[in-house]
Amino acid sequence: MEQEKLAFHETMETHELINFKTVSLLKSKMLQGIVFDQDLKAMMEKNVQLSIKDLNELQGLYNNANTQ
């Protein structure tokens, strides 16, 4: 079955989600260096790993983006 292209508004929303997840990922990664609580650091690392997974999924959707 052939996948359909995303509509323009879906393309923009996907782009916004990718930007948000990227900023969130960078913030979590940077804050890990200044956090001393090991539980919090572990939660932040889990957040980083999940964000990477989410970004990979969103990039897969973005490949079907309607840009023309």
PDB file of C-alpha atoms in Angstrom:
ATOM      1  CA  MET A   1       0.000   0.000   0.000  1.00  0.00           C
ATOM      2  CA  GLU A   2       1.364   3.384  -0.980  1.00  0.00           C
ATOM      3  CA  GLN A   3       1.659   5.975   1.784  1.00  0.00           C
ATOM      4  CA  GLU A   4      -0.029   9.292   1.164  1.00  0.00           C
ATOM      5  CA  LYS A   5       1.785  12.601   1.428  1.00  0.00           C
ATOM      6  CA  LEU A   6       1.199  14.762   4.474  1.00  0.00           C
ATOM      7  CA  ALA A   7      -1.013  17.807   3.993  1.00  0.00           C
ATOM      8  CA  PHE A   8       0.650  21.201   4.309  1.00  0.00           C
ATOM      9  CA  HIS A   9      -0.678  21.813   7.839  1.00  0.00           C
ATOM     10  CA  GLU A  10       0.466  18.319   8.899  1.00  0.00           C
ATOM     11  CA  THR A  11       3.898  19.045   7.452  1.00  0.00           C
ATOM     12  CA  MET A  12       4.128  22.268   9.485  1.00  0.00           C
ATOM     13  CA  GLU A  13       2.937  20.551  12.671  1.00  0.00           C
ATOM     14  CA  THR A  14       5.467  17.753  12.172  1.00  0.00           C
ATOM     15  CA  HIS A  15       8.196  20.347  11.662  1.00  0.00           C
ATOM     16  CA  GLU A  16       7.148  22.137  14.879  1.00  0.00           C
ATOM     17  CA  LEU A  17       7.173  18.843  16.812  1.00  0.00           C
ATOM     18  CA  ILE A  18      10.658  18.025  15.520  1.00  0.00           C
ATOM     19  CA  ASN A  19      11.891  21.466  16.602  1.00  0.00           C
ATOM     20  CA  PHE A  20      10.297  21.134  20.053  1.00  0.00           C
ATOM     21  CA  LYS A  21      11.681  17.619  20.631  1.00  0.00           C
ATOM     22  CA  THR A  22      15.148  18.722  19.487  1.00  0.00           C
ATOM     23  CA  VAL A  23      15.228  21.674  21.890  1.00  0.00           C
ATOM     24  CA  SER A  24      13.924  19.470  24.703  1.00  0.00           C
ATOM     25  CA  LEU A  25      16.574  16.855  23.951  1.00  0.00           C
ATOM     26  CA  LEU A  26      19.382  19.411  23.977  1.00  0.00           C
ATOM     27  CA  LYS A  27      18.147  20.963  27.229  1.00  0.00           C
ATOM     28  CA  SER A  28      17.955  17.582  28.984  1.00  0.00           C
ATOM     29  CA  LYS A  29      21.393  16.625  27.706  1.00  0.00           C
ATOM     30  CA  MET A  30      22.965  19.891  28.883  1.00  0.00           C
ATOM     31  CA  LEU A  31      21.299  19.856  32.302  1.00  0.00           C
ATOM     32  CA  GLN A  32      22.573  16.340  33.001  1.00  0.00           C
ATOM     33  CA  GLY A  33      26.017  17.875  33.474  1.00  0.00           C
ATOM     34  CA  ILE A  34      24.923  20.103  36.347  1.00  0.00           C
ATOM     35  CA  VAL A  35      22.482  17.771  38.131  1.00  0.00           C
ATOM     36  CA  PHE A  36      23.821  15.988  41.210  1.00  0.00           C
ATOM     37  CA  ASP A  37      20.793  13.853  42.099  1.00  0.00           C
ATOM     38  CA  GLN A  38      21.296  10.428  40.506  1.00  0.00           C
ATOM     39  CA  ASP A  39      17.574   9.655  40.261  1.00  0.00           C
ATOM     40  CA  LEU A  40      16.938  12.907  38.400  1.00  0.00           C
ATOM     41  CA  LYS A  41      19.948  12.276  36.175  1.00  0.00           C
ATOM     42  CA  ALA A  42      18.596   8.791  35.331  1.00  0.00           C
ATOM     43  CA  MET A  43      15.179  10.256  34.483  1.00  0.00           C
ATOM     44  CA  MET A  44      16.810  12.830  32.237  1.00  0.00           C
ATOM     45  CA  GLU A  45      18.822  10.139  30.467  1.00  0.00           C
ATOM     46  CA  LYS A  46      15.624   8.143  29.889  1.00  0.00           C
ATOM     47  CA  ASN A  47      14.043  11.320  28.492  1.00  0.00           C
ATOM     48  CA  VAL A  48      17.001  11.721  26.119  1.00  0.00           C
ATOM     49  CA  GLN A  49      16.695   8.143  24.875  1.00  0.00           C
ATOM     50  CA  LEU A  50      12.928   8.460  24.350  1.00  0.00           C
ATOM     51  CA  SER A  51      13.365  11.799  22.584  1.00  0.00           C
ATOM     52  CA  ILE A  52      15.862  10.246  20.167  1.00  0.00           C
ATOM     53  CA  LYS A  53      13.374   7.453  19.432  1.00  0.00           C
ATOM     54  CA  ASP A  54      10.558   9.981  18.930  1.00  0.00           C
ATOM     55  CA  LEU A  55      12.702  12.121  16.627  1.00  0.00           C
ATOM     56  CA  ASN A  56      13.500   9.112  14.461  1.00  0.00           C
ATOM     57  CA  GLU A  57       9.784   8.352  14.138  1.00  0.00           C
ATOM     58  CA  LEU A  58       8.959  11.976  13.328  1.00  0.00           C
ATOM     59  CA  GLN A  59      11.679  12.095  10.679  1.00  0.00           C
ATOM     60  CA  GLY A  60      10.057   9.068   9.080  1.00  0.00           C
ATOM     61  CA  LEU A  61       6.785  10.990   8.883  1.00  0.00           C
ATOM     62  CA  TYR A  62       8.572  14.082   7.622  1.00  0.00           C
ATOM     63  CA  ASN A  63       9.886  12.087   4.656  1.00  0.00           C
ATOM     64  CA  ASN A  64       6.285  12.019   3.408  1.00  0.00           C
ATOM     65  CA  ALA A  65       6.006  15.783   3.751  1.00  0.00           C
ATOM     66  CA  ASN A  66       4.230  17.760   1.068  1.00  0.00           C
ATOM     67  CA  THR A  67       6.684  20.476   0.034  1.00  0.00           C
ATOM     68  CA  GLN A  68       5.445  21.329  -3.458  1.00  0.00           C
TER      69      GLN A  68
END
